[in-house]
mmCIF file of C-alpha atoms in Angstrom:
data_model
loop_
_atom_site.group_PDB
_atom_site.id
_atom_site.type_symbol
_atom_site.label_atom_id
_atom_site.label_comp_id
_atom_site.label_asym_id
_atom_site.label_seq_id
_atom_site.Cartn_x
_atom_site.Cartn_y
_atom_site.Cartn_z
ATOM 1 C CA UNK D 697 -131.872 -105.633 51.878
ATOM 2 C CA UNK D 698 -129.233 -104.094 49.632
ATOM 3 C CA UNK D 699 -125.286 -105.224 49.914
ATOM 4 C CA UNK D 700 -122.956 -103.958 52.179
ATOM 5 C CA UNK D 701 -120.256 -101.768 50.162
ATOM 6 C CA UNK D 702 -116.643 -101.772 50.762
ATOM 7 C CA UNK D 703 -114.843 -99.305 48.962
ATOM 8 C CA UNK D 704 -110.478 -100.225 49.113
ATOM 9 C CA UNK D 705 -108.422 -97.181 47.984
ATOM 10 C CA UNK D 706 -104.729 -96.999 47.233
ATOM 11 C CA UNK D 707 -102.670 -94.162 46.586
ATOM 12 C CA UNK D 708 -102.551 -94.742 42.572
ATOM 13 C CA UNK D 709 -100.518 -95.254 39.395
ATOM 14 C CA UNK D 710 -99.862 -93.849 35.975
ATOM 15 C CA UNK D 711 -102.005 -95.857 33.509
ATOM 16 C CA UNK D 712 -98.798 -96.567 31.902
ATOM 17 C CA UNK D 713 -94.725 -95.702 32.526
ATOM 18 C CA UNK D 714 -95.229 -93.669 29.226
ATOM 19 C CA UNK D 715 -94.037 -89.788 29.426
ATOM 20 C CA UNK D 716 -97.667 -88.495 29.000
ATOM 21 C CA UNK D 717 -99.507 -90.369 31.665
ATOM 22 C CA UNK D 718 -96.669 -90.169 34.231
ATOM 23 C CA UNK D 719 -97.217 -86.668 33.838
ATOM 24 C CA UNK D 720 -100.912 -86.558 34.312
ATOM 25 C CA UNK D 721 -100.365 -88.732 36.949
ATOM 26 C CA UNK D 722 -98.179 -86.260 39.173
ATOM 27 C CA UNK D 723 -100.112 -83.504 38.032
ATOM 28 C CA UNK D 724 -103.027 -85.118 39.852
ATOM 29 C CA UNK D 725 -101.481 -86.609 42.704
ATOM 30 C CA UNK D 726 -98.870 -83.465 43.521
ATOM 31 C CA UNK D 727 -102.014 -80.754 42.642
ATOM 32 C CA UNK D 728 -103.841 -82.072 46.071
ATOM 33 C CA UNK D 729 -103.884 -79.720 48.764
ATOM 34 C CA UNK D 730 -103.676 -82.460 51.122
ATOM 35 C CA UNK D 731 -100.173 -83.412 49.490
ATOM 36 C CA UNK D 732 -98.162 -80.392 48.837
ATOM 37 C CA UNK D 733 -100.275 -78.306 51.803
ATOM 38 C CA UNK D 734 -99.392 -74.590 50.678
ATOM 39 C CA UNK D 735 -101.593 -71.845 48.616
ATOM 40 C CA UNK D 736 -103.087 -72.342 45.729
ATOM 41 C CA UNK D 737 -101.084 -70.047 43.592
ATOM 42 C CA UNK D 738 -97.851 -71.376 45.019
ATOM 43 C CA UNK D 739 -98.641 -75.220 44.431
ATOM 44 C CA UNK D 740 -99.954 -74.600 40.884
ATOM 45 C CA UNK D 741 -96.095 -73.041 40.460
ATOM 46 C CA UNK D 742 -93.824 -75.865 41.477
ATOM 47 C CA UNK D 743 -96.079 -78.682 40.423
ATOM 48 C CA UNK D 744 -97.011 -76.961 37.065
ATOM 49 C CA UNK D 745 -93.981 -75.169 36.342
ATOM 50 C CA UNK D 746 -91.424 -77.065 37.952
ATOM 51 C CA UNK D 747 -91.636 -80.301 39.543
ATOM 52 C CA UNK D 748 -93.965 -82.235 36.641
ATOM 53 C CA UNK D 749 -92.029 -81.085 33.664
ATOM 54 C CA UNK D 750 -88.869 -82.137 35.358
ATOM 55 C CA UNK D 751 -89.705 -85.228 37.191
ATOM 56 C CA UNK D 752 -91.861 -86.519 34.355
ATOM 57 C CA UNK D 753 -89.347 -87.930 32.257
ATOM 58 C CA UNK D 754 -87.025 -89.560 34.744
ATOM 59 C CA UNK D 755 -89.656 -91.092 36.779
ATOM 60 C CA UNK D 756 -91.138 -92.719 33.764
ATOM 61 C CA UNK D 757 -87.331 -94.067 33.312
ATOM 62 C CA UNK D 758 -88.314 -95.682 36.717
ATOM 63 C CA UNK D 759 -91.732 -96.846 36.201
ATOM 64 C CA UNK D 760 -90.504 -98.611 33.289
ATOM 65 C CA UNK D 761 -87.869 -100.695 35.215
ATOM 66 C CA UNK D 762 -90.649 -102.544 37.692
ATOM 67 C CA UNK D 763 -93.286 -102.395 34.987
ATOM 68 C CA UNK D 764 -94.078 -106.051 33.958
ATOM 69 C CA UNK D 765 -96.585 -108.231 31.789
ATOM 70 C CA UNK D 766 -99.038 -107.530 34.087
ATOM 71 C CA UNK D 767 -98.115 -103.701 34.404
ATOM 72 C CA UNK D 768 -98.019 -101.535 37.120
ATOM 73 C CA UNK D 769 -97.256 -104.209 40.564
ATOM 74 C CA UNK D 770 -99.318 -101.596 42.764
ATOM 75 C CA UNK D 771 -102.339 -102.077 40.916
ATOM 76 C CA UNK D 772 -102.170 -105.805 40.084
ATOM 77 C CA UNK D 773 -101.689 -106.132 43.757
ATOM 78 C CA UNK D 774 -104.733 -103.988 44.895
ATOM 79 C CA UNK D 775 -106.804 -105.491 42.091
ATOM 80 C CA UNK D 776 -105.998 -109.330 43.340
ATOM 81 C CA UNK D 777 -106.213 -107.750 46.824
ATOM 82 C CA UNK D 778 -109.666 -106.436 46.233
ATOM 83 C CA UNK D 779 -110.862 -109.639 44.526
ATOM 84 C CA UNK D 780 -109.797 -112.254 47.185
ATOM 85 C CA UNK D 781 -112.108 -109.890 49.889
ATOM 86 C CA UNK D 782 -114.899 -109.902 47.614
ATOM 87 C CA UNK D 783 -114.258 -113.894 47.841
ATOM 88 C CA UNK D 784 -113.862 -113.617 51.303
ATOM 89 C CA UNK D 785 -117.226 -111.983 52.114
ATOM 90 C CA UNK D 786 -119.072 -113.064 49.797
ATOM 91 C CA UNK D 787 -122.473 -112.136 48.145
ATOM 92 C CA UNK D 788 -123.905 -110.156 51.008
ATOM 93 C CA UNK D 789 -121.047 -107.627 50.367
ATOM 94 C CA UNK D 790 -120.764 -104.888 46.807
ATOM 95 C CA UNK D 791 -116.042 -104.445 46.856
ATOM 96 C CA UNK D 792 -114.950 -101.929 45.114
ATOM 97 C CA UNK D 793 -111.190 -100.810 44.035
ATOM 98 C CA UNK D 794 -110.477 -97.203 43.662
ATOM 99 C CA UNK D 795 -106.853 -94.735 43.680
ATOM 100 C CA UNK D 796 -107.056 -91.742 44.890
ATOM 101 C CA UNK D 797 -105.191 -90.691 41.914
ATOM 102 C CA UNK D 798 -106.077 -91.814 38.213
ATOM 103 C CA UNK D 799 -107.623 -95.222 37.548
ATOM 104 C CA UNK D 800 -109.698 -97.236 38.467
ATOM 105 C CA UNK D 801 -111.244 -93.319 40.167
ATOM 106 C CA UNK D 802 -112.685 -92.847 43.214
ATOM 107 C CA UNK D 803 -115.898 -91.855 41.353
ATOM 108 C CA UNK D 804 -116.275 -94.650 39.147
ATOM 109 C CA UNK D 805 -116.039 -96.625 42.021
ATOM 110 C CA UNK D 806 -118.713 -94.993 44.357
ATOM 111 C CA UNK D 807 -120.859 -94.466 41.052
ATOM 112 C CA UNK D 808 -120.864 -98.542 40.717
ATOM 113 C CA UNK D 809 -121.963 -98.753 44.746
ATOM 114 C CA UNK D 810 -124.471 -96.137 43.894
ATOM 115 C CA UNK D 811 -125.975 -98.007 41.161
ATOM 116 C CA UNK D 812 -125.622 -100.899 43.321
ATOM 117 C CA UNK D 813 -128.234 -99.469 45.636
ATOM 118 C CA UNK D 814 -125.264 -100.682 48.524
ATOM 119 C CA UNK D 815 -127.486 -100.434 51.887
ATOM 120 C CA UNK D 816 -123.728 -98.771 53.677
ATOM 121 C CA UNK D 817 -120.378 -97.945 52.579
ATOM 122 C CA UNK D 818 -116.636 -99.001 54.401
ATOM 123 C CA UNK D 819 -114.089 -97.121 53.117
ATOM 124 C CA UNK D 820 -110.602 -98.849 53.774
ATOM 125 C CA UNK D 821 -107.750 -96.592 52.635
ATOM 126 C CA UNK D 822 -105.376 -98.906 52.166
ATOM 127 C CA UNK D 823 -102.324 -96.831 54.491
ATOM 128 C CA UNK D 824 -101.528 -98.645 57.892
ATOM 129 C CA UNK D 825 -100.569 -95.187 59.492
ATOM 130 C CA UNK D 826 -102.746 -92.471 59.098
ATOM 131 C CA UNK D 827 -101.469 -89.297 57.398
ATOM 132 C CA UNK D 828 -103.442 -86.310 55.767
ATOM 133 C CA UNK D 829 -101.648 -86.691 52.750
ATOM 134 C CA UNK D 830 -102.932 -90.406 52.224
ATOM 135 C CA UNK D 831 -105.794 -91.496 54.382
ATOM 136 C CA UNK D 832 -107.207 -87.907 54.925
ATOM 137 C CA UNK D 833 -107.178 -87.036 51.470
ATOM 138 C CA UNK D 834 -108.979 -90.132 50.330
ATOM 139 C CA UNK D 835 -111.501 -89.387 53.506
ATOM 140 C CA UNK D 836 -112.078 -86.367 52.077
ATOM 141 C CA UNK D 837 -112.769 -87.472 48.689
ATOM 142 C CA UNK D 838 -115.241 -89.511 49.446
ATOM 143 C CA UNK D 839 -116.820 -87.098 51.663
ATOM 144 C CA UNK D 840 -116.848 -84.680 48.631
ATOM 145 C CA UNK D 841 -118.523 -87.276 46.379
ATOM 146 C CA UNK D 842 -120.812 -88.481 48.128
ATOM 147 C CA UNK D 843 -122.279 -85.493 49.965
ATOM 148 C CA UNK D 844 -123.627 -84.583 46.198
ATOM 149 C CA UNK D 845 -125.832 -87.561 46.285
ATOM 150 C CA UNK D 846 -129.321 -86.847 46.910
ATOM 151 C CA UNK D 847 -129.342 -89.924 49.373
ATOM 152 C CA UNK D 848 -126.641 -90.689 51.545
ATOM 153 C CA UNK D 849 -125.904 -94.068 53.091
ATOM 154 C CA UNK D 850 -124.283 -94.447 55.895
ATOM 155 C CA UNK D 851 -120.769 -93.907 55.207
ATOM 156 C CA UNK D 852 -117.999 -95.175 58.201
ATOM 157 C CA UNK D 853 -113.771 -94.766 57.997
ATOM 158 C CA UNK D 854 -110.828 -96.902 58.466
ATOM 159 C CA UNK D 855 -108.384 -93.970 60.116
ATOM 160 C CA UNK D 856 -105.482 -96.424 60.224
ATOM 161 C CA UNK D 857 -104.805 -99.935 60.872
ATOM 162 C CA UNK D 858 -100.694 -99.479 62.223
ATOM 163 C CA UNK D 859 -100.764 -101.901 64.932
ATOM 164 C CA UNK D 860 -103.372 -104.645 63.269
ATOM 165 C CA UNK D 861 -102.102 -107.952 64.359
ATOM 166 C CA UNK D 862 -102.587 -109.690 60.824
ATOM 167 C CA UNK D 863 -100.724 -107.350 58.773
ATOM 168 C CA UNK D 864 -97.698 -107.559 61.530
ATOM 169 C CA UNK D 865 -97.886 -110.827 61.137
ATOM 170 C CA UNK D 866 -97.706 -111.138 57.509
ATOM 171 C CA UNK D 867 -94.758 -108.574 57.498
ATOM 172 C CA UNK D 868 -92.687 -110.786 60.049
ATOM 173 C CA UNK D 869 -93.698 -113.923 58.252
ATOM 174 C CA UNK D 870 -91.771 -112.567 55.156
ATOM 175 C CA UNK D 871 -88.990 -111.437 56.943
ATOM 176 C CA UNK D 872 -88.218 -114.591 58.489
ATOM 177 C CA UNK D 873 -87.817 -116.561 55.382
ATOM 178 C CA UNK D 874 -83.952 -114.000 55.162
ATOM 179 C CA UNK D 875 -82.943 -114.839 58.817
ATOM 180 C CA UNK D 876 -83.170 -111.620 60.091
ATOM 181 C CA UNK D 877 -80.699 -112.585 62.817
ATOM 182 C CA UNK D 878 -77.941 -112.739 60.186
ATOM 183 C CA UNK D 879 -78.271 -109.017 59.357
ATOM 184 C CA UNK D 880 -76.013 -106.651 60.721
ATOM 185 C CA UNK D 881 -79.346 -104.064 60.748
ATOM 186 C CA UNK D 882 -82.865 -103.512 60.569
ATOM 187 C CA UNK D 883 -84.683 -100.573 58.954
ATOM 188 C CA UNK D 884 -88.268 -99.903 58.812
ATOM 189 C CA UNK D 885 -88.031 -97.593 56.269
ATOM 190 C CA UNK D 886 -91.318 -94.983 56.188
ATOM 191 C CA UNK D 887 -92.739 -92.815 53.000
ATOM 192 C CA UNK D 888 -91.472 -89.489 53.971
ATOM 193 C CA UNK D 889 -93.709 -86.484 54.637
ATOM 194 C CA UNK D 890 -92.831 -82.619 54.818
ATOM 195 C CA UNK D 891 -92.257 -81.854 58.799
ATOM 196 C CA UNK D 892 -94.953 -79.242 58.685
ATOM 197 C CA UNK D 893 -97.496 -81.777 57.647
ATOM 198 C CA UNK D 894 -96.503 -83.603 61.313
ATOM 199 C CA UNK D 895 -96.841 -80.210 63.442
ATOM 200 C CA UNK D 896 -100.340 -79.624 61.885
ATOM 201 C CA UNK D 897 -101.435 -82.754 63.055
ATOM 202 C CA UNK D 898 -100.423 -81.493 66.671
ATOM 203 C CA UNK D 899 -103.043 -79.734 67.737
ATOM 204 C CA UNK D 900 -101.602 -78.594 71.186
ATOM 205 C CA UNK D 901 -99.056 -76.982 69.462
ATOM 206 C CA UNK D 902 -96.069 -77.429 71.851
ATOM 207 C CA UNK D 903 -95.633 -81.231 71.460
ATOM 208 C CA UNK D 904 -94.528 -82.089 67.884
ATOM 209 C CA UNK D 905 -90.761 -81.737 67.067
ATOM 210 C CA UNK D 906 -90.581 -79.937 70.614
ATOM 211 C CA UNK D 907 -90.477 -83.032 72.736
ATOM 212 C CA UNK D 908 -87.626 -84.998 72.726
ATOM 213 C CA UNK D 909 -87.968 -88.573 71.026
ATOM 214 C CA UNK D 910 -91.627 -87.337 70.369
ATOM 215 C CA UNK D 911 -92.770 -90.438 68.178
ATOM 216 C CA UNK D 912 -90.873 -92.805 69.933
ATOM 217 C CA UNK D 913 -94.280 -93.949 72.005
ATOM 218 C CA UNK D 914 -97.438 -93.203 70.842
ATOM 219 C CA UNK D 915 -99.467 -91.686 73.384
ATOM 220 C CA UNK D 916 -103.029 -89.347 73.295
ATOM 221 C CA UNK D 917 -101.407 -86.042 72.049
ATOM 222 C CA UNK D 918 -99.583 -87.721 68.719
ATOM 223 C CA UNK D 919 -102.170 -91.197 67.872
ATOM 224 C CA UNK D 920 -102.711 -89.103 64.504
ATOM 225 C CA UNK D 921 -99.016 -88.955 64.231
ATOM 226 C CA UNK D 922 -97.709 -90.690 60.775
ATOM 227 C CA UNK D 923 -94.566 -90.912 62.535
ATOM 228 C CA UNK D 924 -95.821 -91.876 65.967
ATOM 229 C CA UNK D 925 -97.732 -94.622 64.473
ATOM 230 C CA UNK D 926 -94.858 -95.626 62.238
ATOM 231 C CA UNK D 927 -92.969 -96.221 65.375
ATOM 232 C CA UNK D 928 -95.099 -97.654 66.934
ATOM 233 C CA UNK D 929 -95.227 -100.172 64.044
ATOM 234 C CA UNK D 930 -91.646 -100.663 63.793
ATOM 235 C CA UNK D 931 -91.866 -101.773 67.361
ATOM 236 C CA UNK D 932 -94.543 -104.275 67.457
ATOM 237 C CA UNK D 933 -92.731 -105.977 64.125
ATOM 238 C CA UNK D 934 -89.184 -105.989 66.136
ATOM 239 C CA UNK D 935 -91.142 -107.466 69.405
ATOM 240 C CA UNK D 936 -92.355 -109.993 67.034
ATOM 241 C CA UNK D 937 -88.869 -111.061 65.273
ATOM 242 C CA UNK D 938 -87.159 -110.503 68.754
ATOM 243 C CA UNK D 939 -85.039 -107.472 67.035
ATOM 244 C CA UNK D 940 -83.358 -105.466 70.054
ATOM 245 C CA UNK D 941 -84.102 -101.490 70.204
ATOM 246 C CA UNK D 942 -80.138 -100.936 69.373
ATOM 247 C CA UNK D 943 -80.350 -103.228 66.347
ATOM 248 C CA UNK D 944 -83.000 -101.434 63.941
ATOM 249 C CA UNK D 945 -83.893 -97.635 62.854
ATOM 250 C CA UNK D 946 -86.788 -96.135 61.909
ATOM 251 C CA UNK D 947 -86.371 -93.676 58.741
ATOM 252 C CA UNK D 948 -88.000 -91.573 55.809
ATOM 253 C CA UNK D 949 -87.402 -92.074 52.209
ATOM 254 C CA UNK D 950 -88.530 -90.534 49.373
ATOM 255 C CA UNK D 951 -88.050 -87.230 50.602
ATOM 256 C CA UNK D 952 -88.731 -84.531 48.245
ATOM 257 C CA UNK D 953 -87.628 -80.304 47.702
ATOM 258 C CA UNK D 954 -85.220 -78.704 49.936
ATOM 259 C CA UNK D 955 -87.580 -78.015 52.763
ATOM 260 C CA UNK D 956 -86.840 -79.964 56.420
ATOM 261 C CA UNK D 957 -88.833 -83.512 56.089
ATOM 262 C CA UNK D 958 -89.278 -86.351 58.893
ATOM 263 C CA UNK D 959 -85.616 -87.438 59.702
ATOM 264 C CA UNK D 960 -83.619 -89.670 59.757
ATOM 265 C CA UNK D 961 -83.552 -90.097 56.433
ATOM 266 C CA UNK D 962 -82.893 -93.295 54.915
ATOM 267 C CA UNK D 963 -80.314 -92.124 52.786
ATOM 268 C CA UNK D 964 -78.349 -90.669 55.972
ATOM 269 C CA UNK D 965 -78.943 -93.764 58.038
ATOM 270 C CA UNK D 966 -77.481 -95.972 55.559
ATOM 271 C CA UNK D 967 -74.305 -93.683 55.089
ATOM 272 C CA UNK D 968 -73.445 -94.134 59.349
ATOM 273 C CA UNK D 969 -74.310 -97.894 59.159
ATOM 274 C CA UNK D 970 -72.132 -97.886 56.524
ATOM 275 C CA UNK D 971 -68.736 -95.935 58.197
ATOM 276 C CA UNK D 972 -69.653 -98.113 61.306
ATOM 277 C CA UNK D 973 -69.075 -101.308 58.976
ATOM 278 C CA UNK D 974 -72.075 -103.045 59.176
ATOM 279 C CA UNK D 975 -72.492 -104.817 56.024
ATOM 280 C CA UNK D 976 -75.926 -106.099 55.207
ATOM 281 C CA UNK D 977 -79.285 -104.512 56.341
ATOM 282 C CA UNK D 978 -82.833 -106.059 56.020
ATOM 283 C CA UNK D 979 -85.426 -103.302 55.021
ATOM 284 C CA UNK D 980 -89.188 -103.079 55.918
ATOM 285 C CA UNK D 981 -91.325 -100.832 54.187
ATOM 286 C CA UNK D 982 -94.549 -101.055 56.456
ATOM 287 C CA UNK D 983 -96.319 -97.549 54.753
ATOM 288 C CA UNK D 984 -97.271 -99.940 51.652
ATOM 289 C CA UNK D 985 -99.605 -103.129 51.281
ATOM 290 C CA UNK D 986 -98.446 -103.469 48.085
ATOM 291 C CA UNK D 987 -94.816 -103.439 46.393
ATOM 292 C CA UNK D 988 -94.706 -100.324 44.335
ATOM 293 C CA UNK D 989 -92.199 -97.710 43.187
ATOM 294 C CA UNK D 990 -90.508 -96.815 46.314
ATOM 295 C CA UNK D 991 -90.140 -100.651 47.376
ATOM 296 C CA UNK D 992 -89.041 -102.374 44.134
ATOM 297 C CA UNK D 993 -86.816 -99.617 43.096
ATOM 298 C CA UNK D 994 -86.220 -97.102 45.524
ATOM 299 C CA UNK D 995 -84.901 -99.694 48.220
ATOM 300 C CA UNK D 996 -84.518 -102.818 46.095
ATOM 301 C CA UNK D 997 -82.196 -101.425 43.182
ATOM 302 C CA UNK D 998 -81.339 -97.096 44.617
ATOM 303 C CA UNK D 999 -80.667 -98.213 48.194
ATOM 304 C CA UNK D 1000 -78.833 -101.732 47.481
ATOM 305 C CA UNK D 1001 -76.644 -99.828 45.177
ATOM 306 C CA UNK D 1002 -75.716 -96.827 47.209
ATOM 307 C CA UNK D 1003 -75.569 -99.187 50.592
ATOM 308 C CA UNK D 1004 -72.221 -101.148 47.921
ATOM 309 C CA UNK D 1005 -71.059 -97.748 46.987
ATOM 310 C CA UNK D 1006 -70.839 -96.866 50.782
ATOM 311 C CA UNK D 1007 -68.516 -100.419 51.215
ATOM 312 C CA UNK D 1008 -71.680 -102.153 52.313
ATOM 313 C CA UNK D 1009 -72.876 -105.649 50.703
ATOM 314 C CA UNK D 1010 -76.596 -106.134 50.781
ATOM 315 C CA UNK D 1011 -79.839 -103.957 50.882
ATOM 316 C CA UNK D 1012 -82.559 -106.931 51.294
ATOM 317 C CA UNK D 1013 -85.990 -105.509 50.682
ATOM 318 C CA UNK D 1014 -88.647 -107.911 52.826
ATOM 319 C CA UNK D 1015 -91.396 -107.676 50.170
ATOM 320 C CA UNK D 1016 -94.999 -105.714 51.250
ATOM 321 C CA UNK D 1017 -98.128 -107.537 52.079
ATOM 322 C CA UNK D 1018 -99.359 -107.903 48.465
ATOM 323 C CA UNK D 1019 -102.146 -110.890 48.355
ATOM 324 C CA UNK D 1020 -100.772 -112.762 51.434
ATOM 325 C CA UNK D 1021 -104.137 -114.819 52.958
ATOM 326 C CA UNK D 1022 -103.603 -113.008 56.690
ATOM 327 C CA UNK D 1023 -103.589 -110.049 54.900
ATOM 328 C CA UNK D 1024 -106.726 -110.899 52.924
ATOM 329 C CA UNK D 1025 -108.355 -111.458 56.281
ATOM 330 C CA UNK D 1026 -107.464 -108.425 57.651
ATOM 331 C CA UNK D 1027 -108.969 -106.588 55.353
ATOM 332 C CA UNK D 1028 -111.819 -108.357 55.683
ATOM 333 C CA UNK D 1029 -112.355 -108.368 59.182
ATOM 334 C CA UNK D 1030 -111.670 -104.164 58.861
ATOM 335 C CA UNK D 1031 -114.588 -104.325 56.492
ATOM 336 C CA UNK D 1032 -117.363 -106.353 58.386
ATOM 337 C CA UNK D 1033 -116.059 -104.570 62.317
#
């Protein structure tokens, strides 16, 4: 019998924080329909004409702040992350690591499986909540790929894994080391996504965004929900650390364009905590496994320093998953289920 494939796929990374693959980087990731969701004509536009030519250059200024000896943190993460499961399960298993946007590709990694002669295929996109813009692009990628082969394994999908009770353990493990009882606030601060991207996932049609406090529990009509599911994340974690409903907020960062995204946004939130005097927040980021971009920089150096601007004192990030042993197993018990 052939080995059981499990294929682990992150979001991605530039190859380096150079200018030139930044660029083809964004070009890639912001070019998916599944990402910015409007026509073709329009899309090639803003990303080619607007957005990557302008964003380029500055976020390669950021890139280059968390880049270290071992380069970009998301993918030294997945890679250890990826290696410690093939560990875990041992021989009888084929792991692969793929990003849905430049390297190591999607198709180099299914190619290797396919060489392989893997017997099945898991496919573990590596986003707690589900959202078409993460899990259902990668999903689809796959699906793409690997309907061109001339024989098909069988192929099964991790939708999401929000509420999985070793990654909320992890999470709370590393928040406990600041005392989150000595913050003044809690934020479980969520990638952002467009708002329309949320009421195409409703497929009733008079339930997103038209129901008061419509995430707040996740029920049949939103368990696709990116939001609903983030909430319903941020509420297992604060059951877990014994963090009253009053004493965190759920929010969206990394908003992006003019156009109405999921709110609150961080940014706002941490402009009223701040006129209401509180003074030091712990963060969660619970949309990543892995520290990345929008963790080490976005809340770690951006959000700490506009939190003191504000009159507040201290932004503490509580770091992502990364190659935590519960989290290890987690994956690995997604991959044999």
């Amino acid at each position: 019998m052939g080995k059981k494939g499990v294929l682990l796929v992150n979001l991605g990374t530039p190859d380096s924080p150079e200018v030139k693959d930044v660029r083809k980087y964004l070009d890639q990731f912001l070019m998916d329909e599944r990402v910015i969701d409007v026509n073709a004509f329009n899309r090639t536009l803003l990303v080619k004409g607007i957005i990557v030519p302008f964003r380029s250059p500055k976020t390669s200024k950021l890139y280059k702040e968390i880049w270290d000896e071992n380069g970009s943190p998301l993918l030294y993460y997945s890679k250890i992350q990826a290696a410690l499961v093939q560990e875990k399960l041992g021989d009888e298993y084929h792991v692969e690591l793929a990003m849905r946007y430049q390297n190591p590709s999607i198709q180099s990694a299914l190619d290797k499986m396919k060489a392989g002669l893997v017997e099945s295929i898991k496919v573990i996109p590596l986003f707690p909540q589900y959202a078409s813009a993460s899990s259902g692009s990668v999903i689809q990628s796959v699906m793409e790929i690997v309907s061109k082969w001339t024989t098909i394994p069988p192929v099964s999908f991790v939708n999401s894994f929000h509420d999985n009770e070793l990654m909320l353990e992890v999470f709370a493990e590393n928040a406990k080391k600041y005392q989150p009882e000595t913050y003044d606030h809690v934020l479980f601060s969520f990638h952002g996504l467009p708002e329309r991207q949320l009421l195409k996932c409703d497929h009733t049609g008079n339930y997103c965004l038209k129901k008061d406090n419509c995430c707040e529990t996740l029920n049949d009509t939103n368990k696709f929900c990116y939001s609903a599911q983030g909430h319903d994340t941020a509420r297992l974690l604060a059951e877990k650390l014994n963090i009253s409903r009053e004493n965190y907020t759920v929010c969206f960062q990394s908003r992006l364009g003019k156009e109405p995204w999921v709110q609150p946004y961080t940014t706002d939130v941490l402009k009223k905590l701040a006129a209401e005097g509180k003074k030091r927040l712990l963060v969660f980021s619970p949309a990543f496994v892995a520290d990345c971009l929008e963790t080490l920089y976005e809340i770690t150096v951006e959000y700490h320093e506009e939190f003191k601007a504000l009159g507040g004192e201290h932004v503490q990030l509580v770091e992502s998953l990364n190659d935590h042993p519960k989290f290890i197993d987690a994956i690995a018990e997604m991959a044999v289920s």
